[in-house]
mmCIF file of C-alpha atoms in Angstrom:
data_model
loop_
_atom_site.group_PDB
_atom_site.id
_atom_site.type_symbol
_atom_site.label_atom_id
_atom_site.label_comp_id
_atom_site.label_asym_id
_atom_site.label_seq_id
_atom_site.Cartn_x
_atom_site.Cartn_y
_atom_site.Cartn_z
ATOM 1 C CA MET A 1 -13.257 8.454 0.280
ATOM 2 C CA GLU A 2 -14.661 5.030 -0.578
ATOM 3 C CA ASP A 3 -12.952 4.129 -3.819
ATOM 4 C CA VAL A 4 -10.553 5.272 -6.524
ATOM 5 C CA LEU A 5 -13.293 7.202 -8.333
ATOM 6 C CA ASP A 6 -13.625 9.584 -5.372
ATOM 7 C CA GLU A 7 -9.985 10.520 -5.223
ATOM 8 C CA ILE A 8 -9.037 14.120 -6.113
ATOM 9 C CA VAL A 9 -5.574 15.255 -7.174
ATOM 10 C CA SER A 10 -4.050 18.115 -5.194
ATOM 11 C CA SER A 11 -3.711 21.374 -7.108
ATOM 12 C CA GLU A 12 0.049 21.444 -6.375
ATOM 13 C CA ASP A 13 0.494 18.067 -8.053
ATOM 14 C CA LEU A 14 -1.609 19.030 -11.024
ATOM 15 C CA GLN A 15 0.409 22.224 -11.467
ATOM 16 C CA LYS A 16 3.718 20.427 -11.030
ATOM 17 C CA PHE A 17 3.070 17.875 -13.775
ATOM 18 C CA GLU A 18 1.339 20.450 -15.969
ATOM 19 C CA LYS A 19 4.466 22.595 -15.865
ATOM 20 C CA VAL A 20 6.733 19.740 -16.984
ATOM 21 C CA TYR A 21 4.350 18.844 -19.803
ATOM 22 C CA HIS A 22 4.083 22.429 -21.041
ATOM 23 C CA GLU A 23 7.831 22.963 -20.909
ATOM 24 C CA GLN A 24 8.334 19.888 -23.078
ATOM 25 C CA LEU A 25 5.504 20.951 -25.367
ATOM 26 C CA HIS A 26 7.154 24.321 -25.784
ATOM 27 C CA GLN A 27 10.411 22.620 -26.755
ATOM 28 C CA GLY A 28 8.493 20.477 -29.227
ATOM 29 C CA ASN A 29 9.437 17.176 -27.581
ATOM 30 C CA VAL A 30 6.871 15.684 -25.208
ATOM 31 C CA THR A 31 7.903 12.371 -23.659
ATOM 32 C CA HIS A 32 5.354 9.611 -23.045
ATOM 33 C CA LYS A 33 6.249 9.828 -19.378
ATOM 34 C CA ALA A 34 5.462 13.534 -19.013
ATOM 35 C CA GLN A 35 2.252 13.246 -21.005
ATOM 36 C CA PHE A 36 1.086 10.243 -18.988
ATOM 37 C CA GLU A 37 1.902 11.826 -15.624
ATOM 38 C CA TYR A 38 0.026 14.989 -16.564
ATOM 39 C CA ALA A 39 -2.943 13.001 -17.921
ATOM 40 C CA TRP A 40 -3.028 10.828 -14.794
ATOM 41 C CA CYS A 41 -3.350 13.993 -12.695
ATOM 42 C CA LEU A 42 -5.928 15.547 -15.022
ATOM 43 C CA VAL A 43 -8.337 12.594 -14.860
ATOM 44 C CA ARG A 44 -8.282 12.902 -11.062
ATOM 45 C CA SER A 45 -9.191 16.607 -11.140
ATOM 46 C CA LYS A 46 -12.482 17.814 -9.696
ATOM 47 C CA TYR A 47 -13.191 19.735 -12.901
ATOM 48 C CA ALA A 48 -14.786 17.958 -15.853
ATOM 49 C CA THR A 49 -12.872 20.106 -18.355
ATOM 50 C CA ASP A 50 -9.570 18.861 -16.884
ATOM 51 C CA ILE A 51 -10.790 15.264 -16.990
ATOM 52 C CA ARG A 52 -11.806 15.636 -20.656
ATOM 53 C CA LYS A 53 -8.381 17.050 -21.452
ATOM 54 C CA GLY A 54 -6.770 14.099 -19.655
ATOM 55 C CA ILE A 55 -8.889 11.696 -21.710
ATOM 56 C CA LEU A 56 -7.683 13.299 -24.953
ATOM 57 C CA LEU A 57 -4.044 13.007 -23.850
ATOM 58 C CA LEU A 58 -4.566 9.355 -22.884
ATOM 59 C CA LYS A 59 -6.243 8.556 -26.219
ATOM 60 C CA ASP A 60 -3.276 10.086 -27.988
ATOM 61 C CA LEU A 61 -0.888 7.965 -25.910
ATOM 62 C CA PHE A 62 -2.964 4.850 -26.508
ATOM 63 C CA ASN A 63 -2.572 5.327 -30.256
ATOM 64 C CA SER A 64 1.101 6.211 -30.202
ATOM 65 C CA HIS A 65 2.722 4.141 -27.443
ATOM 66 C CA ALA A 66 1.870 0.434 -27.535
ATOM 67 C CA GLU A 67 3.956 -0.426 -24.479
ATOM 68 C CA GLY A 68 1.760 1.448 -22.017
ATOM 69 C CA LYS A 69 -1.615 0.415 -23.429
ATOM 70 C CA ARG A 70 -2.936 -1.289 -20.310
ATOM 71 C CA ASP A 71 -2.193 1.788 -18.186
ATOM 72 C CA TYR A 72 -3.881 4.090 -20.696
ATOM 73 C CA LEU A 73 -6.961 1.875 -20.933
ATOM 74 C CA PHE A 74 -7.263 1.809 -17.163
ATOM 75 C CA TYR A 75 -7.126 5.584 -16.768
ATOM 76 C CA LEU A 76 -9.398 6.117 -19.787
ATOM 77 C CA ALA A 77 -11.967 4.029 -17.889
ATOM 78 C CA ILE A 78 -11.430 6.047 -14.696
ATOM 79 C CA GLY A 79 -11.643 9.400 -16.480
ATOM 80 C CA ASN A 80 -14.846 8.512 -18.290
ATOM 81 C CA ALA A 81 -16.449 7.084 -15.154
ATOM 82 C CA ARG A 82 -15.648 10.299 -13.301
ATOM 83 C CA ILE A 83 -17.537 12.416 -15.836
ATOM 84 C CA LYS A 84 -20.382 9.871 -15.727
ATOM 85 C CA GLU A 85 -19.692 8.548 -19.227
ATOM 86 C CA TYR A 86 -20.302 5.106 -17.778
ATOM 87 C CA ASN A 87 -20.871 3.272 -21.043
ATOM 88 C CA LYS A 88 -17.575 4.528 -22.437
ATOM 89 C CA ALA A 89 -15.866 3.645 -19.175
ATOM 90 C CA LEU A 90 -17.237 0.102 -19.323
ATOM 91 C CA HIS A 91 -16.120 -0.169 -22.926
ATOM 92 C CA TYR A 92 -12.526 0.496 -21.857
ATOM 93 C CA VAL A 93 -12.883 -1.930 -18.956
ATOM 94 C CA LYS A 94 -14.092 -4.632 -21.344
ATOM 95 C CA SER A 95 -11.226 -4.013 -23.768
ATOM 96 C CA PHE A 96 -8.842 -4.409 -20.845
ATOM 97 C CA LEU A 97 -10.482 -7.591 -19.581
ATOM 98 C CA GLU A 98 -10.270 -9.145 -23.029
ATOM 99 C CA ILE A 99 -6.490 -9.105 -22.572
ATOM 100 C CA GLU A 100 -6.358 -9.771 -18.796
ATOM 101 C CA PRO A 101 -9.689 -11.355 -17.808
ATOM 102 C CA ALA A 102 -8.738 -11.994 -14.179
ATOM 103 C CA ASN A 103 -7.235 -8.584 -13.326
ATOM 104 C CA GLN A 104 -8.583 -7.806 -9.839
ATOM 105 C CA GLN A 105 -7.871 -4.111 -10.046
ATOM 106 C CA VAL A 106 -9.921 -3.731 -13.226
ATOM 107 C CA LEU A 107 -12.672 -6.081 -12.020
ATOM 108 C CA ALA A 108 -12.947 -3.918 -8.897
ATOM 109 C CA LEU A 109 -13.216 -0.804 -11.064
ATOM 110 C CA GLU A 110 -15.938 -2.466 -13.151
ATOM 111 C CA HIS A 111 -17.810 -3.255 -9.948
ATOM 112 C CA GLN A 112 -17.551 0.369 -8.778
ATOM 113 C CA ILE A 113 -18.798 1.695 -12.109
ATOM 114 C CA ASN A 114 -21.769 -0.698 -12.041
ATOM 115 C CA LYS A 115 -22.507 0.312 -8.465
ATOM 116 C CA ARG A 116 -22.562 3.983 -9.451
ATOM 117 C CA MET A 117 -24.805 3.353 -12.432
ATOM 118 C CA GLU A 118 -27.152 1.409 -10.211
ATOM 119 C CA LYS A 119 -27.147 4.096 -7.533
ATOM 120 C CA GLU A 120 -27.814 6.853 -10.019
ATOM 121 C CA GLY A 121 -30.464 4.715 -11.706
ATOM 122 C CA LEU A 122 -32.205 4.295 -8.366
ATOM 123 C CA ILE A 123 -32.045 8.033 -7.782
ATOM 124 C CA GLY A 124 -33.851 8.413 -11.114
ATOM 125 C CA ILE A 125 -36.557 6.012 -9.939
ATOM 126 C CA ALA A 126 -36.826 7.826 -6.622
ATOM 127 C CA VAL A 127 -37.362 11.134 -8.450
ATOM 128 C CA ALA A 128 -39.999 9.504 -10.661
ATOM 129 C CA SER A 129 -41.832 7.960 -7.695
ATOM 130 C CA GLY A 130 -41.639 11.314 -5.918
ATOM 131 C CA ALA A 131 -43.382 12.862 -8.918
ATOM 132 C CA VAL A 132 -46.045 10.151 -8.807
ATOM 133 C CA LEU A 133 -46.652 10.943 -5.139
ATOM 134 C CA ALA A 134 -46.877 14.657 -5.942
ATOM 135 C CA ILE A 135 -49.358 14.009 -8.751
ATOM 136 C CA GLY A 136 -51.304 11.715 -6.426
ATOM 137 C CA GLY A 137 -51.371 14.526 -3.905
ATOM 138 C CA LEU A 138 -52.635 16.995 -6.491
ATOM 139 C CA VAL A 139 -55.357 14.583 -7.608
ATOM 140 C CA GLY A 140 -56.314 14.094 -3.964
ATOM 141 C CA LEU A 141 -56.410 17.840 -3.464
ATOM 142 C CA GLY A 142 -58.481 18.187 -6.628
ATOM 143 C CA ILE A 143 -60.979 15.626 -5.348
ATOM 144 C CA ALA A 144 -61.113 17.328 -1.974
ATOM 145 C CA LEU A 145 -61.682 20.709 -3.658
ATOM 146 C CA ALA A 146 -64.352 19.218 -5.934
ATOM 147 C CA LYS A 147 -66.091 17.748 -2.900
ATOM 148 C CA SER A 148 -65.963 21.027 -1.020
ATOM 149 C CA THR A 149 -67.412 22.986 -3.984
ATOM 150 C CA ASN A 150 -70.159 20.412 -4.328
ATOM 151 C CA LYS A 151 -71.358 21.175 -0.845
ATOM 152 C CA MET B 1 -19.097 -7.693 7.671
ATOM 153 C CA THR B 2 -21.384 -6.717 10.510
ATOM 154 C CA SER B 3 -19.973 -3.267 11.186
ATOM 155 C CA GLY B 4 -21.844 -0.500 9.424
ATOM 156 C CA PRO B 5 -20.012 1.908 7.118
ATOM 157 C CA TYR B 6 -19.910 4.743 9.678
ATOM 158 C CA ASN B 7 -19.363 2.615 12.720
ATOM 159 C CA TYR B 8 -15.766 3.602 13.469
ATOM 160 C CA SER B 9 -14.110 6.379 15.392
ATOM 161 C CA TYR B 10 -10.854 6.886 13.477
ATOM 162 C CA ILE B 11 -9.574 6.695 9.924
ATOM 163 C CA PHE B 12 -5.891 5.855 9.452
ATOM 164 C CA LYS B 13 -4.257 6.315 6.080
ATOM 165 C CA TYR B 14 -1.659 3.716 5.057
ATOM 166 C CA ILE B 15 0.588 3.399 2.050
ATOM 167 C CA ILE B 16 2.283 0.222 0.820
ATOM 168 C CA ILE B 17 5.562 0.757 -1.001
ATOM 169 C CA GLY B 18 8.487 -1.255 -2.324
ATOM 170 C CA ASP B 19 9.957 -2.691 -5.528
ATOM 171 C CA MET B 20 7.959 -4.263 -8.308
ATOM 172 C CA GLY B 21 6.874 -7.861 -7.685
ATOM 173 C CA VAL B 22 7.549 -8.029 -3.938
ATOM 174 C CA GLY B 23 3.859 -8.790 -3.306
ATOM 175 C CA LYS B 24 2.414 -5.472 -2.119
ATOM 176 C CA SER B 25 -0.996 -6.032 -3.730
ATOM 177 C CA CYS B 26 -1.066 -9.638 -2.536
ATOM 178 C CA LEU B 27 -0.462 -8.486 1.041
ATOM 179 C CA LEU B 28 -3.284 -5.968 0.714
ATOM 180 C CA HIS B 29 -5.574 -8.597 -0.784
ATOM 181 C CA GLN B 30 -4.710 -11.114 1.916
ATOM 182 C CA PHE B 31 -5.474 -8.475 4.558
ATOM 183 C CA THR B 32 -8.755 -7.185 3.102
ATOM 184 C CA GLU B 33 -10.140 -10.387 1.540
ATOM 185 C CA LYS B 34 -8.259 -13.082 3.485
ATOM 186 C CA LYS B 35 -7.389 -14.713 0.176
ATOM 187 C CA PHE B 36 -4.200 -15.224 -1.765
ATOM 188 C CA MET B 37 -4.178 -13.836 -5.257
ATOM 189 C CA ALA B 38 -2.009 -16.092 -7.413
ATOM 190 C CA ASP B 39 -0.517 -14.664 -10.641
ATOM 191 C CA CYS B 40 -0.979 -11.117 -9.456
ATOM 192 C CA PRO B 41 -0.516 -8.752 -12.429
ATOM 193 C CA HIS B 42 1.453 -5.505 -12.054
ATOM 194 C CA THR B 43 -0.601 -2.818 -10.359
ATOM 195 C CA ILE B 44 -1.484 0.180 -12.480
ATOM 196 C CA GLY B 45 -0.799 3.421 -10.621
ATOM 197 C CA VAL B 46 -2.397 2.846 -7.243
ATOM 198 C CA GLU B 47 -4.928 0.474 -5.801
ATOM 199 C CA PHE B 48 -7.149 1.228 -2.872
ATOM 200 C CA GLY B 49 -8.497 -0.985 -0.105
ATOM 201 C CA THR B 50 -10.199 -0.559 3.240
ATOM 202 C CA ARG B 51 -10.886 -2.638 6.310
ATOM 203 C CA ILE B 52 -12.265 -1.825 9.728
ATOM 204 C CA ILE B 53 -10.193 -3.141 12.612
ATOM 205 C CA GLU B 54 -10.318 -2.781 16.376
ATOM 206 C CA VAL B 55 -7.592 -1.416 18.623
ATOM 207 C CA ALA B 56 -8.123 -0.995 22.376
ATOM 208 C CA GLY B 57 -11.876 -1.287 21.899
ATOM 209 C CA GLN B 58 -11.910 1.473 19.252
ATOM 210 C CA LYS B 59 -13.054 0.754 15.712
ATOM 211 C CA ILE B 60 -10.602 2.106 13.182
ATOM 212 C CA LYS B 61 -11.023 2.250 9.444
ATOM 213 C CA LEU B 62 -7.824 1.653 7.512
ATOM 214 C CA GLN B 63 -7.672 3.368 4.135
ATOM 215 C CA ILE B 64 -4.840 1.687 2.316
ATOM 216 C CA TRP B 65 -3.129 3.000 -0.807
ATOM 217 C CA ASP B 66 -1.190 0.255 -2.535
ATOM 218 C CA THR B 67 1.275 1.855 -4.945
ATOM 219 C CA ALA B 68 2.595 0.363 -8.174
ATOM 220 C CA GLY B 69 6.227 -0.717 -7.893
ATOM 221 C CA GLN B 70 7.151 -0.012 -11.509
ATOM 222 C CA GLU B 71 9.505 2.920 -11.909
ATOM 223 C CA ARG B 72 7.273 4.618 -14.486
ATOM 224 C CA PHE B 73 4.652 5.292 -11.809
ATOM 225 C CA ARG B 74 6.980 6.501 -9.109
ATOM 226 C CA ALA B 75 6.843 10.251 -9.763
ATOM 227 C CA VAL B 76 3.078 10.394 -9.325
ATOM 228 C CA THR B 77 2.769 7.747 -6.597
ATOM 229 C CA ARG B 78 5.057 9.890 -4.432
ATOM 230 C CA SER B 79 2.123 12.231 -3.894
ATOM 231 C CA TYR B 80 0.266 9.438 -2.084
ATOM 232 C CA TYR B 81 2.859 9.429 0.703
ATOM 233 C CA ARG B 82 1.631 12.776 1.920
ATOM 234 C CA GLY B 83 -0.507 12.431 4.997
ATOM 235 C CA ALA B 84 0.123 8.727 5.570
ATOM 236 C CA ALA B 85 -0.084 7.659 9.217
ATOM 237 C CA GLY B 86 1.428 4.274 8.400
ATOM 238 C CA ALA B 87 3.843 3.114 5.704
ATOM 239 C CA LEU B 88 4.338 -0.585 4.980
ATOM 240 C CA MET B 89 7.664 -0.957 3.220
ATOM 241 C CA VAL B 90 7.945 -4.342 1.518
ATOM 242 C CA TYR B 91 10.824 -6.386 0.096
ATOM 243 C CA ASP B 92 11.028 -9.971 -1.144
ATOM 244 C CA ILE B 93 13.218 -12.270 1.003
ATOM 245 C CA THR B 94 14.098 -14.287 -2.122
ATOM 246 C CA ARG B 95 15.367 -11.308 -4.153
ATOM 247 C CA ARG B 96 18.287 -9.428 -2.694
ATOM 248 C CA SER B 97 17.919 -6.436 -5.064
ATOM 249 C CA THR B 98 14.519 -5.598 -3.522
ATOM 250 C CA TYR B 99 16.212 -5.475 -0.112
ATOM 251 C CA ASN B 100 19.096 -3.372 -1.415
ATOM 252 C CA HIS B 101 16.648 -0.727 -2.642
ATOM 253 C CA LEU B 102 15.096 -0.255 0.800
ATOM 254 C CA SER B 103 17.253 2.739 1.668
ATOM 255 C CA SER B 104 15.901 4.597 -1.354
ATOM 256 C CA TRP B 105 12.287 3.761 -0.352
ATOM 257 C CA LEU B 106 13.064 4.808 3.195
ATOM 258 C CA THR B 107 14.533 8.141 2.078
ATOM 259 C CA ASP B 108 11.382 8.872 0.065
ATOM 260 C CA THR B 109 9.196 7.932 3.004
ATOM 261 C CA ARG B 110 11.113 10.089 5.467
ATOM 262 C CA ASN B 111 11.117 13.051 3.084
ATOM 263 C CA LEU B 112 7.471 12.863 2.127
ATOM 264 C CA THR B 113 5.723 11.858 5.354
ATOM 265 C CA ASN B 114 5.826 13.381 8.820
ATOM 266 C CA PRO B 115 7.959 12.390 11.823
ATOM 267 C CA SER B 116 5.088 10.561 13.514
ATOM 268 C CA THR B 117 4.444 8.274 10.513
ATOM 269 C CA VAL B 118 4.888 4.648 11.578
ATOM 270 C CA ILE B 119 7.105 2.718 9.160
ATOM 271 C CA PHE B 120 6.767 -1.055 9.185
ATOM 272 C CA LEU B 121 9.226 -3.196 7.237
ATOM 273 C CA ILE B 122 7.838 -6.435 5.795
ATOM 274 C CA GLY B 123 10.005 -9.214 4.353
ATOM 275 C CA ASN B 124 7.418 -10.941 2.170
ATOM 276 C CA LYS B 125 7.357 -14.506 0.774
ATOM 277 C CA SER B 126 8.502 -16.142 4.018
ATOM 278 C CA ASP B 127 6.912 -19.355 2.718
ATOM 279 C CA LEU B 128 9.790 -19.589 0.214
ATOM 280 C CA ASP B 129 12.449 -20.128 2.853
ATOM 281 C CA GLY B 130 14.423 -22.501 0.608
ATOM 282 C CA LYS B 131 15.016 -19.695 -1.900
ATOM 283 C CA ARG B 132 15.943 -17.164 0.765
ATOM 284 C CA ASP B 133 18.410 -14.473 -0.323
ATOM 285 C CA VAL B 134 18.205 -12.153 2.705
ATOM 286 C CA THR B 135 18.608 -13.454 6.262
ATOM 287 C CA TYR B 136 16.186 -12.518 8.995
ATOM 288 C CA GLU B 137 19.031 -11.237 11.153
ATOM 289 C CA GLU B 138 20.396 -8.684 8.734
ATOM 290 C CA ALA B 139 16.954 -7.295 7.915
ATOM 291 C CA LYS B 140 16.191 -7.096 11.624
ATOM 292 C CA GLN B 141 19.414 -5.178 12.151
ATOM 293 C CA PHE B 142 18.545 -2.776 9.318
ATOM 294 C CA ALA B 143 15.111 -2.245 10.877
ATOM 295 C CA ASP B 144 16.562 -1.622 14.338
ATOM 296 C CA GLU B 145 19.176 0.800 13.053
ATOM 297 C CA ASN B 146 16.468 2.812 11.331
ATOM 298 C CA GLY B 147 13.830 2.576 14.027
ATOM 299 C CA LEU B 148 11.424 0.501 11.950
ATOM 300 C CA MET B 149 9.064 -2.222 13.065
ATOM 301 C CA PHE B 150 9.741 -5.505 11.276
ATOM 302 C CA VAL B 151 8.307 -8.926 10.477
ATOM 303 C CA GLU B 152 8.754 -11.557 7.828
ATOM 304 C CA ALA B 153 5.373 -12.415 6.375
ATOM 305 C CA SER B 154 3.713 -14.467 3.671
ATOM 306 C CA ALA B 155 0.864 -13.119 1.590
ATOM 307 C CA LYS B 156 0.439 -16.686 0.358
ATOM 308 C CA THR B 157 -0.077 -18.449 3.711
ATOM 309 C CA GLY B 158 -1.261 -15.331 5.526
ATOM 310 C CA GLN B 159 1.494 -15.671 8.135
ATOM 311 C CA ASN B 160 2.095 -12.367 9.996
ATOM 312 C CA VAL B 161 -0.005 -10.347 7.525
ATOM 313 C CA GLU B 162 -2.670 -9.381 10.078
ATOM 314 C CA GLU B 163 0.072 -8.671 12.586
ATOM 315 C CA ALA B 164 1.859 -6.173 10.346
ATOM 316 C CA PHE B 165 -1.281 -4.139 9.621
ATOM 317 C CA LEU B 166 -2.560 -4.341 13.197
ATOM 318 C CA GLU B 167 0.755 -3.585 14.937
ATOM 319 C CA THR B 168 1.097 -0.482 12.749
ATOM 320 C CA ALA B 169 -2.376 0.647 13.826
ATOM 321 C CA LYS B 170 -1.574 -0.008 17.494
ATOM 322 C CA LYS B 171 1.562 2.104 17.251
ATOM 323 C CA ILE B 172 -0.349 4.956 15.586
ATOM 324 C CA TYR B 173 -3.094 4.716 18.191
ATOM 325 C CA GLN B 174 -0.467 4.823 20.926
ATOM 326 C CA SER B 175 1.008 7.992 19.386
ATOM 327 C CA ILE B 176 -2.416 9.603 19.540
ATOM 328 C CA GLN B 177 -2.847 8.567 23.172
ATOM 329 C CA ASP B 178 0.597 9.888 24.054
ATOM 330 C CA GLY B 179 -0.106 13.158 22.293
ATOM 331 C CA ARG B 180 2.828 12.647 19.909
ATOM 332 C CA LEU B 181 0.478 12.683 16.932
ATOM 333 C CA ASP B 182 -1.477 15.894 16.494
ATOM 334 C CA LEU B 183 -4.949 15.030 15.216
ATOM 335 C CA ASN B 184 -5.457 18.603 14.061
ATOM 336 C CA ALA B 185 -2.359 18.625 11.877
ATOM 337 C CA ALA B 186 -3.428 18.603 8.243
ATOM 338 C CA GLU B 187 -1.148 15.742 7.282
ATOM 339 C CA SER B 188 -1.226 13.473 10.315
ATOM 340 C CA GLY B 189 -2.968 10.775 8.261
ATOM 341 C CA VAL B 190 -5.522 10.314 11.006
ATOM 342 C CA GLN B 191 -9.077 11.545 11.045
ATOM 343 C CA HIS B 192 -11.174 11.394 14.162
ATOM 344 C CA LYS B 193 -14.769 10.571 13.363
ATOM 345 C CA PRO B 194 -17.308 11.206 16.068
ATOM 346 C CA ALA B 195 -19.091 7.880 16.466
ATOM 347 C CA ALA B 196 -22.806 7.620 15.795
ATOM 348 C CA SER B 197 -23.359 7.400 19.559
ATOM 349 C CA ALA B 198 -21.928 10.919 19.921
ATOM 350 C CA ARG B 199 -24.894 12.451 18.118
ATOM 351 C CA PRO B 200 -27.413 12.281 20.958
ATOM 352 C CA LEU B 201 -24.817 14.085 23.105
ATOM 353 C CA ALA B 202 -24.532 16.860 20.530
ATOM 354 C CA ALA B 203 -28.310 17.182 20.560
ATOM 355 C CA ALA B 204 -28.453 17.225 24.357
ATOM 356 C CA PRO B 205 -27.972 20.992 24.954
ATOM 357 C CA ALA B 206 -31.095 21.732 22.905
ATOM 358 C CA SER B 207 -33.230 19.430 25.035
ATOM 359 C CA ASN B 208 -31.691 20.921 28.184
ATOM 360 C CA ASN B 209 -32.761 24.358 26.995
ATOM 361 C CA ASN B 210 -36.266 23.061 26.560
ATOM 362 C CA CYS B 211 -36.248 21.787 30.114
ATOM 363 C CA ALA B 212 -34.983 25.134 31.431
ATOM 364 C CA CYS B 213 -37.969 26.861 29.841
#
């Protein structure tokens, strides 16, 4: 566990807050609180489908409940970063920083997202250079074979 | 920092709890960055910080969960208490209401952590002595009655901040040494990490076998 993007919700917690949300949904009256608590758990799930569901719930809250906007923006950034939608995540971070430019918590999140993008970018380069080495090897083998047949 | 990322033998999990605006995030920031964060905005949900410290010659990584004090986050932040080896419970010496709520924070902590969890009470903002609303003596008495460790500290000047985090770690480490804290218990809040130097030992039997042949 190195940062907030690694953290995974326990299945008991997810179930607990899911139950409250569904009960309220069934009664046709979902509170912002229940929806947010459920969404907060969903975006910390290890399953991408849960995270996507959490993102939808947060978007809905963002559009309907002005008071909690900064919280929703923050967890929209976390959710998107966790499913590797880094550009979307950074978009939410930027929207947040337009309102609170010096927020350490969000600046730290931005740093973590950039670090991940960089790391995964480097992995891409490593794969590419590995391929170059492999091709180089094949060419070398080809030359060696050509030489041996020439003999 | 000179210590490598895996160069520690234990991980201790901490939580920081207490009312909104008592300076929990500022204490964390002062401890991890050695800087005071002025105009600290309200934390969203939880914040996370780490620092490697040394106790009795052992390197220990502290994983610190700083929880938001706003009531709207409390239901979910309660799940972060689980498996905490240390709990820093913070109030503001200039706001009596934050002190009055301590019993509710303490009840949560006792209910959601395990008996070996070390609870450290911090009276923050000791630099604002002129605006003091809670005396040292009564807080000390509250701490003693409830078996808590206690200091007054200032996230602004840094006074006693290191001490609070380090004394908590020493107490946890002592519990391990005394066998009061079971490292194998799922929710002890402590992980033992074999140090990098332990690896050659693990590899040793193989080389011994080679010699025997």
